[in-house]
Coordinates of C-alpha atoms in Angstrom, one line a residue:
M1 CA -26.3 48.8 18.4
Q2 CA -29.1 47.9 16.0
S3 CA -27.8 46.7 12.7
A4 CA -28.7 48.6 9.5
G5 CA -31.3 47.2 7.2
P6 CA -30.3 45.7 3.8
I7 CA -29.0 48.2 1.3
L8 CA -30.9 46.8 -1.6
C9 CA -34.4 47.7 -0.4
D10 CA -37.4 47.4 -2.7
D11 CA -37.4 51.1 -3.5
V12 CA -33.7 51.1 -4.6
V13 CA -34.1 48.0 -6.7
R14 CA -37.3 49.3 -8.3
H15 CA -35.5 52.6 -9.1
M16 CA -32.6 50.7 -10.7
F17 CA -34.9 48.6 -12.9
E18 CA -36.7 51.7 -14.1
F19 CA -33.6 52.6 -16.1
L20 CA -34.2 49.4 -18.1
A21 CA -37.9 50.1 -18.7
P22 CA -38.7 49.4 -22.4
G23 CA -40.5 52.3 -24.1
R24 CA -42.6 52.0 -27.2
K25 CA -41.2 49.6 -29.7
P26 CA -39.1 51.5 -32.3
D27 CA -38.1 50.4 -35.9
S28 CA -36.9 46.8 -35.8
D29 CA -33.5 47.5 -37.3
S30 CA -32.6 50.6 -35.3
T31 CA -30.0 50.9 -32.6
E32 CA -32.8 51.8 -30.2
A33 CA -34.5 48.5 -30.9
K34 CA -31.4 46.5 -30.2
H35 CA -30.8 48.5 -27.0
R36 CA -34.4 47.9 -26.0
L37 CA -34.1 44.1 -26.5
I38 CA -31.0 44.1 -24.3
C39 CA -33.0 45.8 -21.5
Q40 CA -35.9 43.4 -21.8
K41 CA -33.5 40.4 -21.6
A42 CA -31.7 42.0 -18.6
L43 CA -35.1 42.4 -16.8
A44 CA -36.0 38.8 -17.6
V45 CA -32.7 37.5 -16.2
A46 CA -33.1 39.7 -13.1
S47 CA -36.5 38.3 -12.4
R48 CA -35.1 34.7 -12.3
T49 CA -31.9 35.5 -10.4
C50 CA -33.3 36.6 -7.0
R51 CA -36.7 36.3 -5.4
G52 CA -36.2 39.7 -3.8
W53 CA -35.8 41.2 -7.3
S54 CA -38.4 39.2 -9.1
K55 CA -41.5 41.3 -8.4
S56 CA -39.9 44.6 -9.3
A57 CA -38.3 43.3 -12.4
L58 CA -41.5 41.7 -13.7
D59 CA -43.5 44.8 -12.9
V60 CA -41.2 46.8 -15.3
L61 CA -40.9 44.1 -17.9
W62 CA -44.6 43.4 -18.3
R63 CA -45.7 47.1 -18.0
L64 CA -45.8 47.4 -21.8
V65 CA -46.9 44.5 -24.0
D66 CA -45.9 44.9 -27.7
D67 CA -48.2 42.2 -29.0
P68 CA -51.2 40.4 -27.4
I69 CA -49.6 37.1 -28.6
H70 CA -46.9 37.6 -26.0
L71 CA -49.5 37.9 -23.2
L72 CA -51.7 35.0 -24.4
S73 CA -48.6 32.8 -24.8
L74 CA -48.6 32.5 -21.0
F75 CA -51.3 29.8 -21.6
P76 CA -49.7 26.5 -22.6
S77 CA -52.7 25.6 -24.7
F78 CA -52.4 28.8 -26.8
G79 CA -50.5 28.7 -30.1
M80 CA -50.5 28.4 -33.9
H81 CA -53.1 26.0 -35.3
G82 CA -53.2 26.1 -39.0
S83 CA -53.0 29.8 -40.0
T84 CA -54.4 31.3 -36.9
Y85 CA -53.6 31.5 -33.2
R86 CA -56.1 29.7 -30.9
F87 CA -56.6 27.6 -27.8
S88 CA -56.3 23.9 -28.3
R89 CA -58.4 23.2 -25.2
L90 CA -60.0 25.0 -22.3
I91 CA -57.9 26.9 -19.7
S92 CA -57.3 25.1 -16.5
D93 CA -57.7 26.8 -13.1
D94 CA -54.0 26.6 -12.4
E95 CA -53.2 28.2 -15.8
W96 CA -55.7 31.0 -15.2
S97 CA -54.2 31.6 -11.7
R98 CA -50.7 31.9 -13.3
F99 CA -52.0 34.3 -15.9
Q100 CA -53.5 36.5 -13.2
Q101 CA -50.0 36.8 -11.6
Y102 CA -48.9 38.7 -14.8
S103 CA -52.0 40.4 -16.1
P104 CA -52.3 43.0 -13.3
R105 CA -48.8 44.3 -14.3
V106 CA -49.9 45.3 -17.8
R107 CA -50.4 49.0 -18.2
I108 CA -49.9 49.5 -21.9
L109 CA -51.1 47.0 -24.6
N110 CA -50.2 47.4 -28.3
L111 CA -52.8 45.7 -30.6
A112 CA -51.0 46.9 -33.8
R113 CA -49.8 43.5 -35.1
D114 CA -46.9 43.4 -37.5
A115 CA -48.4 42.8 -40.9
D116 CA -45.3 40.9 -42.1
H117 CA -45.0 38.5 -39.1
G118 CA -48.4 38.6 -37.4
H119 CA -51.0 35.9 -37.9
A120 CA -54.6 36.4 -37.0
I121 CA -56.1 35.6 -33.6
H122 CA -59.1 33.3 -34.0
S123 CA -62.4 34.7 -32.8
S124 CA -62.8 31.8 -30.4
V125 CA -59.9 33.1 -28.3
W126 CA -62.0 36.0 -27.1
M127 CA -64.9 33.7 -26.4
V128 CA -62.7 31.5 -24.2
L129 CA -61.3 34.5 -22.4
A130 CA -64.7 36.1 -21.9
F131 CA -65.9 32.8 -20.3
Q132 CA -63.0 33.0 -17.8
C133 CA -63.5 36.7 -17.1
Q134 CA -67.2 36.1 -16.1
Q135 CA -66.0 34.4 -12.9
S136 CA -63.2 36.8 -12.0
R137 CA -61.9 40.3 -12.5
P138 CA -61.3 42.0 -15.9
L139 CA -58.7 40.5 -18.2
L140 CA -56.2 43.4 -17.6
P141 CA -57.5 45.1 -14.5
F142 CA -55.1 48.0 -14.4
L143 CA -54.7 48.7 -18.1
H144 CA -54.0 52.4 -18.8
S145 CA -53.3 52.6 -22.5
I146 CA -54.5 50.8 -25.6
L147 CA -52.4 51.3 -28.8
G148 CA -53.2 50.4 -32.3
F149 CA -56.8 49.4 -32.0
A150 CA -58.0 49.2 -35.7
I151 CA -61.6 48.4 -36.6
S152 CA -60.4 47.2 -40.0
K153 CA -58.6 44.3 -38.3
S154 CA -61.5 43.4 -36.1
S155 CA -64.2 40.9 -37.1
S156 CA -67.7 41.1 -35.7
D157 CA -66.1 39.7 -32.6
G158 CA -64.1 42.9 -32.2
L159 CA -66.9 43.9 -29.8
A160 CA -66.0 41.0 -27.5
E161 CA -62.3 42.0 -27.7
L162 CA -63.3 45.6 -26.8
A163 CA -65.4 44.4 -23.9
L164 CA -62.6 42.3 -22.5
L165 CA -60.2 45.1 -22.5
R166 CA -62.4 47.7 -21.0
T167 CA -61.5 48.7 -17.4
S168 CA -62.2 51.8 -15.4
T169 CA -58.4 52.6 -15.5
I170 CA -58.1 53.2 -19.2
R171 CA -57.1 56.8 -20.0
H172 CA -55.3 56.6 -23.4
L173 CA -56.6 55.1 -26.7
E174 CA -55.2 55.0 -30.2
L175 CA -58.1 54.2 -32.5
D176 CA -58.2 53.6 -36.2
M177 CA -61.9 53.8 -37.4
S178 CA -61.1 53.1 -41.1
T179 CA -63.4 50.2 -41.8
G180 CA -61.5 48.6 -44.6
S181 CA -62.7 45.0 -45.1
S182 CA -64.2 44.7 -41.6
K183 CA -67.7 43.3 -41.2
L184 CA -68.2 45.4 -38.1
P185 CA -70.3 48.5 -38.9
A186 CA -68.6 51.7 -37.7
D187 CA -71.8 53.1 -36.1
V188 CA -72.2 49.9 -34.1
F189 CA -68.6 50.0 -33.0
S190 CA -68.9 53.8 -32.1
E191 CA -71.9 53.1 -29.9
A192 CA -70.2 50.2 -28.2
I193 CA -67.0 52.1 -27.5
Q194 CA -68.7 55.2 -26.2
P195 CA -68.5 54.3 -22.5
M196 CA -64.7 53.9 -22.8
L197 CA -64.4 57.2 -24.7
M198 CA -66.1 59.0 -21.8
Q199 CA -63.3 58.1 -19.4
L200 CA -60.3 59.0 -21.7
D201 CA -57.7 61.7 -21.1
T202 CA -56.0 61.1 -24.4
L203 CA -57.4 60.1 -27.8
H204 CA -55.4 59.5 -31.0
I205 CA -57.9 58.9 -33.8
K206 CA -57.9 58.1 -37.5
D207 CA -61.5 58.4 -38.6
D208 CA -63.2 56.8 -41.5
P209 CA -62.9 59.3 -44.4
H210 CA -66.3 58.2 -45.7
H211 CA -68.0 59.4 -42.5
H212 CA -66.4 62.8 -42.3
S213 CA -67.3 63.0 -38.6
H214 CA -64.7 65.8 -38.2
L215 CA -66.6 67.9 -40.8
V216 CA -70.2 67.1 -40.1
H217 CA -71.1 67.9 -36.5
T218 CA -74.5 66.4 -36.2
Q219 CA -76.1 63.7 -34.0
H220 CA -76.5 61.6 -37.1
S221 CA -72.7 61.4 -37.9
K222 CA -71.6 57.7 -37.8
G223 CA -68.0 58.4 -36.7
I224 CA -66.6 59.1 -33.2
H225 CA -67.9 62.5 -31.9
Y226 CA -64.5 63.4 -30.3
W227 CA -65.5 67.0 -30.1
E228 CA -68.1 66.1 -27.5
L229 CA -65.7 64.4 -25.1
K230 CA -65.5 67.2 -22.5
Q231 CA -63.0 65.4 -20.3
L232 CA -60.3 65.1 -23.0
R233 CA -56.9 66.6 -22.3
T234 CA -55.0 65.4 -25.4
L235 CA -56.5 65.0 -28.9
H236 CA -54.6 63.9 -32.0
V237 CA -56.7 63.7 -35.3
V238 CA -54.7 61.9 -38.0
D239 CA -56.9 62.6 -41.0
A240 CA -56.6 65.8 -43.0
I241 CA -59.4 68.2 -42.0
S242 CA -60.9 71.4 -43.1
C243 CA -60.8 73.8 -40.2
T244 CA -64.2 75.6 -40.3
T245 CA -65.6 78.0 -37.7
S246 CA -67.9 75.4 -36.4
F247 CA -65.1 72.9 -36.0
A248 CA -62.9 75.4 -34.2
V249 CA -65.7 76.4 -31.9
S250 CA -66.5 72.7 -31.1
L251 CA -62.9 72.1 -30.0
M252 CA -62.9 75.3 -28.0
G253 CA -65.8 73.6 -26.1
L254 CA -63.3 71.1 -24.6
P255 CA -62.5 72.9 -21.4
H256 CA -59.5 70.7 -20.4
L257 CA -57.9 70.3 -23.8
S258 CA -54.2 71.1 -23.3
S259 CA -52.6 69.3 -26.3
L260 CA -54.0 69.2 -29.8
A261 CA -52.6 67.8 -33.1
L262 CA -54.2 68.3 -36.5
K263 CA -53.5 68.0 -40.1
I264 CA -55.2 70.8 -41.9
I265 CA -56.0 71.2 -45.7
D266 CA -58.1 74.3 -45.5
V267 CA -58.9 77.1 -43.0
E268 CA -62.3 78.8 -43.2
V269 CA -62.6 80.5 -39.8
A270 CA -64.6 83.7 -39.8
A271 CA -63.6 86.0 -36.9
K272 CA -67.0 87.7 -37.0
D273 CA -68.7 84.3 -36.1
L274 CA -66.5 83.8 -33.0
H275 CA -68.0 85.0 -29.7
A276 CA -65.8 86.8 -27.2
T277 CA -65.9 83.8 -24.9
H278 CA -64.7 81.3 -27.6
S279 CA -61.2 80.4 -26.7
F280 CA -58.7 77.5 -26.2
N281 CA -58.3 78.5 -22.6
A282 CA -56.2 75.4 -21.5
L283 CA -54.4 74.6 -24.8
K284 CA -50.6 74.7 -24.2
D285 CA -49.2 72.4 -27.0
L286 CA -50.3 72.7 -30.6
T287 CA -49.1 70.5 -33.5
L288 CA -50.1 71.2 -37.1
G289 CA -49.4 69.4 -40.4
G290 CA -50.1 70.9 -43.8
C291 CA -48.7 73.9 -45.8
L292 CA -47.4 77.2 -44.7
E293 CA -50.4 79.1 -46.2
E294 CA -52.8 77.2 -44.0
F295 CA -50.6 77.6 -40.9
H296 CA -50.6 81.4 -41.4
A297 CA -54.4 81.4 -41.9
F298 CA -54.9 79.3 -38.8
M299 CA -52.7 81.4 -36.6
D300 CA -53.9 84.7 -38.1
S301 CA -57.5 83.7 -37.3
L302 CA -57.0 82.0 -33.9
S303 CA -53.8 83.2 -32.2
S304 CA -55.7 85.6 -30.1
R305 CA -57.8 82.6 -28.9
L306 CA -54.8 80.8 -27.6
P307 CA -53.9 82.6 -24.3
A308 CA -52.1 79.7 -22.8
L309 CA -50.1 78.4 -25.8
Q310 CA -46.5 77.6 -25.0
S311 CA -45.4 75.1 -27.7
L312 CA -46.0 75.1 -31.5
S313 CA -44.8 72.3 -33.7
L314 CA -45.3 72.5 -37.5
T315 CA -44.7 70.0 -40.3
V316 CA -44.6 71.5 -43.8
H317 CA -45.6 68.9 -46.4
E318 CA -44.0 69.0 -49.8
I319 CA -41.7 72.0 -49.4
N320 CA -40.7 71.9 -53.1
E321 CA -44.2 73.0 -54.2
G322 CA -43.6 76.7 -54.9
T323 CA -40.6 78.9 -55.3
Q324 CA -38.1 79.6 -52.5
E325 CA -39.1 83.2 -52.4
Y326 CA -42.8 82.3 -52.0
I327 CA -42.0 79.8 -49.2
L328 CA -40.0 82.4 -47.3
Q329 CA -42.7 85.0 -47.8
Q330 CA -45.3 82.6 -46.3
L331 CA -42.9 81.7 -43.4
H332 CA -42.4 85.4 -42.6
L333 CA -46.2 85.9 -42.6
L334 CA -46.5 83.1 -40.1
Y335 CA -43.8 84.6 -37.9
A336 CA -45.6 87.9 -38.0
A337 CA -48.9 86.2 -36.9
L338 CA -46.9 84.6 -34.0
D339 CA -45.3 87.9 -32.9
A340 CA -47.9 88.7 -30.3
R341 CA -47.9 85.1 -28.9
P342 CA -44.7 84.5 -26.9
L343 CA -43.7 80.8 -27.1
S344 CA -41.3 78.7 -25.1
N345 CA -41.0 76.0 -27.8
F346 CA -41.1 76.3 -31.6
Q347 CA -40.3 73.4 -34.0
I348 CA -40.8 73.3 -37.7
T349 CA -40.2 70.3 -39.9
F350 CA -39.7 70.6 -43.7
Q351 CA -40.6 67.5 -45.8
S352 CA -39.7 66.9 -49.4
Y353 CA -39.8 63.8 -51.6
D354 CA -37.7 65.3 -54.4
M355 CA -34.0 65.6 -53.3
M356 CA -32.9 67.6 -56.4
M357 CA -35.6 70.2 -55.9
A358 CA -35.2 70.2 -52.1
L359 CA -31.6 71.2 -52.3
S360 CA -32.6 74.5 -53.9
F361 CA -34.6 75.5 -50.8
F362 CA -33.0 77.0 -47.7
G363 CA -29.4 76.5 -48.8
D364 CA -28.7 78.6 -45.8
A365 CA -30.7 79.7 -42.8
T366 CA -30.9 83.4 -43.4
G367 CA -34.6 83.5 -44.1
L368 CA -35.4 81.2 -41.2
L369 CA -33.6 83.0 -38.4
T370 CA -33.7 86.7 -39.2
P371 CA -37.3 87.3 -38.1
L372 CA -36.6 85.6 -34.8
H373 CA -34.4 88.5 -33.6
S374 CA -37.4 90.5 -32.4
K375 CA -38.1 91.0 -28.7
S376 CA -41.3 88.9 -28.8
W377 CA -39.2 85.8 -29.4
R378 CA -36.9 86.4 -26.4
P379 CA -38.7 84.0 -24.1
L380 CA -38.2 81.1 -26.5
R381 CA -36.5 78.1 -24.8
R382 CA -36.4 75.5 -27.6
L383 CA -35.9 76.2 -31.3
T384 CA -35.7 73.3 -33.7
F385 CA -35.6 73.2 -37.5
H386 CA -35.9 69.6 -38.8
F387 CA -35.1 68.9 -42.5
Q388 CA -36.3 65.5 -43.9
S389 CA -34.7 64.4 -47.2
M390 CA -33.3 67.9 -47.7
F391 CA -30.3 69.9 -46.5
S392 CA -29.8 73.3 -45.0
H393 CA -27.0 74.9 -43.1
I394 CA -26.3 77.9 -40.9
N395 CA -23.2 79.9 -41.8
D396 CA -20.8 81.7 -39.5
A397 CA -22.3 85.2 -40.0
E398 CA -25.8 84.0 -39.3
L399 CA -24.9 82.2 -36.1
R400 CA -22.9 85.2 -35.0
A401 CA -25.9 87.5 -35.6
F402 CA -28.1 85.2 -33.6
V403 CA -25.8 85.3 -30.5
T404 CA -27.9 88.0 -28.8
A405 CA -31.2 86.5 -29.8
C406 CA -33.4 84.3 -27.5
P407 CA -31.1 84.4 -24.4
E408 CA -33.2 81.8 -22.6
L409 CA -32.6 79.0 -25.1
V410 CA -32.0 75.5 -23.7
A411 CA -32.1 73.8 -27.1
F412 CA -31.0 75.1 -30.6
E413 CA -31.1 72.4 -33.3
F414 CA -30.7 72.1 -37.0
V415 CA -31.7 68.4 -37.4
H416 CA -31.2 66.3 -40.6
H417 CA -32.4 62.8 -41.3
P418 CA -29.5 60.3 -40.9
D419 CA -29.8 59.1 -44.5
V420 CA -29.7 62.6 -46.1
V421 CA -25.9 62.5 -46.6
N422 CA -26.1 59.2 -48.4
E423 CA -28.9 60.5 -50.7
M424 CA -26.8 63.6 -51.4
Q425 CA -23.8 61.4 -52.3
E426 CA -25.9 59.3 -54.6
I427 CA -27.0 62.3 -56.7
G428 CA -23.5 63.9 -56.5
E429 CA -24.6 66.8 -54.4
L430 CA -22.3 67.2 -51.3
P431 CA -22.6 70.0 -48.8
T432 CA -20.5 73.1 -49.4
F433 CA -18.5 73.9 -46.3
K434 CA -17.8 77.5 -47.3
D435 CA -18.5 80.0 -44.5
A436 CA -19.2 77.3 -42.0
P437 CA -19.4 78.5 -38.4
T438 CA -16.0 78.6 -36.6
L439 CA -15.5 77.1 -33.2
S440 CA -15.0 80.6 -31.9
T441 CA -18.4 81.6 -33.0
I442 CA -20.0 78.4 -31.6
T443 CA -18.4 78.9 -28.2
A444 CA -19.4 82.5 -28.2
F445 CA -23.0 81.5 -29.0
T446 CA -23.1 79.0 -26.1
T447 CA -21.5 81.5 -23.7
A448 CA -24.3 84.0 -24.6
H449 CA -26.8 81.3 -23.9
P450 CA -25.8 80.0 -20.4
H451 CA -28.9 77.7 -20.1
L452 CA -28.2 75.9 -23.4
E453 CA -28.3 72.1 -23.0
R454 CA -28.7 70.9 -26.6
L455 CA -26.9 72.1 -29.7
T456 CA -27.2 70.4 -33.1
L457 CA -25.5 71.9 -36.2
P458 CA -24.8 70.6 -39.7
F459 CA -21.1 71.3 -39.5
F460 CA -18.3 73.7 -38.4
D461 CA -15.1 75.1 -39.9
V462 CA -12.4 72.5 -39.3
H463 CA -9.6 74.8 -40.4
S464 CA -10.2 77.7 -38.0
I465 CA -9.2 76.4 -34.5
P466 CA -8.8 78.9 -31.7
P467 CA -5.9 78.5 -29.2
L468 CA -6.9 76.2 -26.4
A469 CA -6.0 78.7 -23.8
E470 CA -8.5 81.2 -25.2
V471 CA -11.4 78.7 -25.0
R472 CA -13.7 79.4 -22.1
A473 CA -14.2 76.1 -20.2
G474 CA -17.0 74.5 -18.4
H475 CA -20.3 75.3 -20.2
K476 CA -23.2 73.1 -19.0
L477 CA -24.0 71.9 -22.6
S478 CA -24.9 68.1 -22.4
W479 CA -25.7 67.3 -26.0
L480 CA -23.7 68.3 -29.1
D481 CA -24.4 66.8 -32.5
I482 CA -22.4 67.7 -35.6
V483 CA -23.6 65.7 -38.6
F484 CA -21.2 66.6 -41.4
L485 CA -17.5 67.6 -41.4
E486 CA -15.3 68.4 -44.4
P487 CA -13.5 65.3 -45.6
G488 CA -9.7 65.2 -45.2
P489 CA -8.5 67.7 -42.6
P490 CA -7.7 66.3 -39.2
I491 CA -10.2 67.0 -36.4
Y492 CA -8.2 66.1 -33.3
A493 CA -7.5 69.8 -32.5
A494 CA -11.1 70.7 -32.9
A495 CA -12.1 67.8 -30.5
L496 CA -9.7 69.2 -27.9
V497 CA -11.4 72.6 -28.1
L498 CA -14.9 71.1 -27.8
D499 CA -13.8 68.8 -24.9
R500 CA -12.5 71.9 -23.0
A501 CA -15.6 74.0 -23.7
Y502 CA -18.1 71.3 -23.0
P503 CA -16.7 68.8 -20.5
N504 CA -20.1 67.3 -19.5
L505 CA -21.4 66.0 -22.8
E506 CA -23.5 62.9 -22.8
L507 CA -21.4 60.6 -25.0
R508 CA -21.6 56.9 -25.7
E509 CA -20.3 54.5 -28.3
H510 CA -22.5 53.6 -31.2
P511 CA -21.6 50.1 -32.5
G512 CA -21.8 49.9 -36.3
A513 CA -21.7 53.7 -36.7
D514 CA -20.9 54.8 -40.3
F515 CA -17.6 56.6 -40.1
A516 CA -17.9 57.9 -43.6
V517 CA -20.0 60.5 -41.8
R518 CA -17.3 62.3 -39.9
G519 CA -19.6 63.4 -37.2
N520 CA -19.4 59.9 -35.8
E521 CA -15.6 60.1 -35.9
L522 CA -15.7 63.3 -33.9
R523 CA -18.1 61.8 -31.3
L524 CA -15.7 58.9 -30.7
L525 CA -12.8 61.3 -30.3
L526 CA -14.8 63.3 -27.7
L527 CA -15.7 60.1 -25.9
G528 CA -12.0 59.1 -25.7
L529 CA -10.9 62.5 -24.5
Q530 CA -13.7 62.5 -21.9
A531 CA -12.8 59.1 -20.6
G532 CA -9.1 60.0 -20.3
R533 CA -9.9 63.3 -18.5
R534 CA -12.2 61.6 -16.0
G535 CA -10.0 58.6 -15.6
T536 CA -12.7 56.2 -16.7
H537 CA -10.2 53.9 -18.3
R538 CA -8.6 53.2 -14.9
H539 CA -11.7 51.3 -13.9
L540 CA -11.8 49.0 -16.9

């Protein structure tokens, strides 16, 4: 009988290492950053532990490079000399051969250096690398994405840097065209980068406000003519723009555009100037930043030109400008403009920089949810309200009334910034827990939404606990986040109810969690109950 092959084949090992793949670098002090560093160290150890693992581990570890310094440090002669990074001598053939063992693994390169820790790379570095690349393949032959390329941080040698990084495989570019103190003229840079732009699928651009290329659509504009890149599938324009008829029509001329993000300060679109053929035929995901008045004007003018729209994400800047009644009125007008456009995903973020004023807005969610009871919103699958530096809650009656709405929901979330409770404590404004949703209402809501996977609520009533035998068990919910709970009353009985209703929650311990926020206490109780029910403790 022929013996079976080794269990740890390349495909299995590669699949295992993919779970450790580091994503884009988060904030340096966050839990995600610490977890990411652990994953990177594990991949590095794995690459040195076994020759059979080395290739797969290195492929995952070097796929995303956070800083070009990490990549160039593969050369022994590269390092700090004075106040800049540079080579102390020419690169030897052996050093170049070693570098080429790693460079083909790089798919994503982040050029956004940390301003607090990053020193400049001397212009001679790019000259040395250019000399080496003349006799071999490109510096990073399979590079797919360039992040954080800023013209303000490039010298006149930025063109050499750009030429070195250009390959036929690049599809994603994040570009900052603000010239700042750069000696490199924007029009020269725009002409040099044009060949790379023509092969992109995704462009994230911050333009130079002095050029206004997003407002003046002429061949003499010095900025990047992103509206002429017919192959683009994703476009994110960082600068605030005025959405005119000509601007909208130019974007409609991008036939493959499926994802668009804009920050709008004014909408001047005349329906009479739009031809019947003008349409965002492929646009599925739309993200807008600005104020509610502009969102309403945009959707009122263009919603009929969005036949494929599935997802709408809005960020409302400075919510405290205007009265609560006026804000709700504008929000309802926006809902009305969306009534004829069935969506599968709707997210709205409210921003405020004045906590005292923000607390007076949306004390409860009545004005946010009531218009969504209509039939046109029934296909909705994801509904998210995100409150930054402000607080809102949903009471028991409101959640009960929403039980029959949007039956296809897979996510229903009222998200708050983690620091909001600390800010509220500092100004002496704690949440009121009056009329909080009961556990009976919450379980009834999830039962009426059998596809629901994610549920985030500000709090629930810790005093009203239904008998455990009356709780319907086994809902598929995998994510439950409760931010605030009333101080004082025990929550063990509530945890028993939640553990029975939602046995498959994704739970993990968060070292250093602030247990002054009782939502963390509840999460740890649920983790303990789940471990005991599954017998996880027996394997420790």
